[in-house]
């Protein structure tokens, strides 16, 4: 079952990320790692906001995280991410908090798609 779950993550055509309550990256799937040009070892434990979001978007993404914490429904937002080489991608994210048994935030899960090309055509 664990192997099957990992396989689904790795072959998924969407971006999948898990971010801890402390803002540290817990997991990224292969698609997201590839576009960001990182290995799994390089991203685990990194502060998601400072490592993968352009500085000018930090406040907006922080606001999204605060909104997710207070709401257990799925959120929808767009924000940019930046690769190791500096490439910028616009991503449409759906996110949701995962709570621990005591009802406190354990981590966030985000599932995203690259919408960069579509926005550039407009």
Short mmCIF file of C-alpha atoms in Angstrom, two decimals:
data_model
loop_
_atom_site.label_atom_id
_atom_site.label_comp_id
_atom_site.label_asym_id
_atom_site.label_seq_id
_atom_site.Cartn_x
_atom_site.Cartn_y
_atom_site.Cartn_z
CA UNK A 1 0.00 0.00 0.00
CA UNK A 2 2.82 2.42 0.86
CA UNK A 3 4.62 1.56 -2.40
CA UNK A 4 1.39 2.11 -4.35
CA UNK A 5 0.86 5.51 -2.70
CA UNK A 6 4.41 6.56 -3.54
CA UNK A 7 3.94 5.40 -7.14
CA UNK A 8 0.79 7.54 -7.46
CA UNK A 9 2.67 10.57 -6.13
CA UNK A 10 5.59 10.03 -8.47
CA UNK A 11 3.59 9.56 -11.68
CA UNK A 12 1.01 12.26 -10.98
CA UNK A 13 0.97 15.05 -13.60
CA UNK A 14 0.18 17.64 -10.90
CA UNK A 15 2.33 19.22 -8.20
CA UNK A 16 1.87 17.85 -4.68
CA UNK A 17 3.46 19.37 -1.59
CA UNK A 18 3.13 18.87 2.16
CA UNK A 19 4.21 21.74 4.41
CA UNK A 20 4.50 21.39 8.18
CA UNK A 21 2.83 23.71 10.67
CA UNK A 22 6.28 25.29 11.10
CA UNK A 23 6.42 26.15 7.38
CA UNK A 24 9.05 23.51 6.61
CA UNK A 25 8.71 21.30 3.54
CA UNK A 26 7.77 17.72 4.45
CA UNK A 27 7.32 16.27 0.96
CA UNK A 28 7.17 17.15 -2.73
CA UNK A 29 6.24 14.77 -5.51
CA UNK A 30 8.46 14.06 -8.51
CA UNK A 31 6.65 16.50 -10.84
CA UNK A 32 7.19 19.43 -8.46
CA UNK A 33 10.78 18.43 -7.70
CA UNK A 34 11.55 18.25 -11.42
CA UNK A 35 10.13 21.69 -12.26
CA UNK A 36 11.90 23.25 -9.26
CA UNK A 37 15.15 21.48 -10.21
CA UNK A 38 15.73 19.99 -6.75
CA UNK A 39 16.19 16.52 -5.32
CA UNK A 40 13.97 15.29 -2.50
CA UNK A 41 16.91 15.51 -0.09
CA UNK A 42 17.40 19.18 -0.96
CA UNK A 43 13.82 20.23 -0.17
CA UNK A 44 12.96 18.27 2.98
CA UNK A 45 13.12 20.59 5.99
CA UNK A 46 13.51 23.78 3.94
CA UNK A 47 11.29 26.72 4.75
CA UNK A 48 8.79 26.56 1.88
CA UNK A 49 8.12 30.29 1.70
CA UNK A 50 11.72 31.49 1.60
CA UNK A 51 13.05 28.64 -0.55
CA UNK A 52 10.38 28.29 -3.24
CA UNK A 53 8.28 31.48 -3.36
CA UNK A 54 9.60 34.75 -4.86
CA UNK A 55 10.28 37.33 -2.13
CA UNK A 56 7.68 39.77 -3.47
CA UNK A 57 4.98 37.09 -3.00
CA UNK A 58 5.85 36.13 0.60
CA UNK A 59 3.18 38.30 2.23
CA UNK A 60 0.41 37.06 -0.07
CA UNK A 61 1.35 33.39 0.41
CA UNK A 62 1.62 33.90 4.19
CA UNK A 63 -1.94 35.25 4.12
CA UNK A 64 -3.07 32.12 2.25
CA UNK A 65 -1.41 29.89 4.88
CA UNK A 66 -3.16 31.82 7.68
CA UNK A 67 -6.49 31.42 5.88
CA UNK A 68 -5.97 27.66 5.46
CA UNK A 69 -5.21 27.24 9.18
CA UNK A 70 -8.59 28.69 10.12
CA UNK A 71 -10.62 26.75 7.57
CA UNK A 72 -10.88 23.00 7.00
CA UNK A 73 -12.45 23.39 3.57
CA UNK A 74 -10.37 23.25 0.41
CA UNK A 75 -8.92 26.60 -0.63
CA UNK A 76 -8.11 27.78 -4.14
CA UNK A 77 -5.40 30.30 -4.92
CA UNK A 78 -2.72 31.20 -7.44
CA UNK A 79 0.85 32.03 -6.60
CA UNK A 80 4.27 31.91 -8.15
CA UNK A 81 7.07 29.49 -7.33
CA UNK A 82 10.73 29.81 -8.28
CA UNK A 83 13.10 27.06 -9.41
CA UNK A 84 16.71 26.62 -8.35
CA UNK A 85 17.85 28.32 -11.58
CA UNK A 86 15.43 31.24 -11.10
CA UNK A 87 12.61 30.21 -13.45
CA UNK A 88 9.24 31.51 -12.29
CA UNK A 89 6.06 29.44 -12.61
CA UNK A 90 2.49 30.49 -11.88
CA UNK A 91 0.62 27.70 -10.11
CA UNK A 92 -3.06 27.23 -9.32
CA UNK A 93 -3.18 25.50 -5.93
CA UNK A 94 -5.88 23.70 -4.02
CA UNK A 95 -4.94 23.36 -0.39
CA UNK A 96 -6.23 21.96 2.83
CA UNK A 97 -4.93 21.63 6.38
CA UNK A 98 -4.46 18.21 7.96
CA UNK A 99 -5.23 18.22 11.67
CA UNK A 100 -3.77 15.95 14.32
CA UNK A 101 -6.06 13.94 16.65
CA UNK A 102 -6.30 16.87 19.08
CA UNK A 103 -7.59 19.13 16.30
CA UNK A 104 -4.42 21.20 15.88
CA UNK A 105 -2.70 21.83 12.56
CA UNK A 106 -0.31 19.02 11.65
CA UNK A 107 0.54 20.06 8.09
CA UNK A 108 -0.82 21.58 4.87
CA UNK A 109 -1.34 19.64 1.65
CA UNK A 110 -1.31 21.48 -1.65
CA UNK A 111 -2.10 20.14 -5.10
CA UNK A 112 -1.25 22.44 -7.98
CA UNK A 113 -1.10 22.79 -11.73
CA UNK A 114 1.23 24.98 -13.78
CA UNK A 115 -0.86 27.72 -15.40
CA UNK A 116 2.09 29.84 -16.55
CA UNK A 117 1.54 29.32 -20.28
CA UNK A 118 -2.18 30.00 -20.13
CA UNK A 119 -1.69 33.29 -18.29
CA UNK A 120 1.09 34.39 -20.65
CA UNK A 121 -1.21 33.93 -23.67
CA UNK A 122 -3.76 36.44 -22.38
#
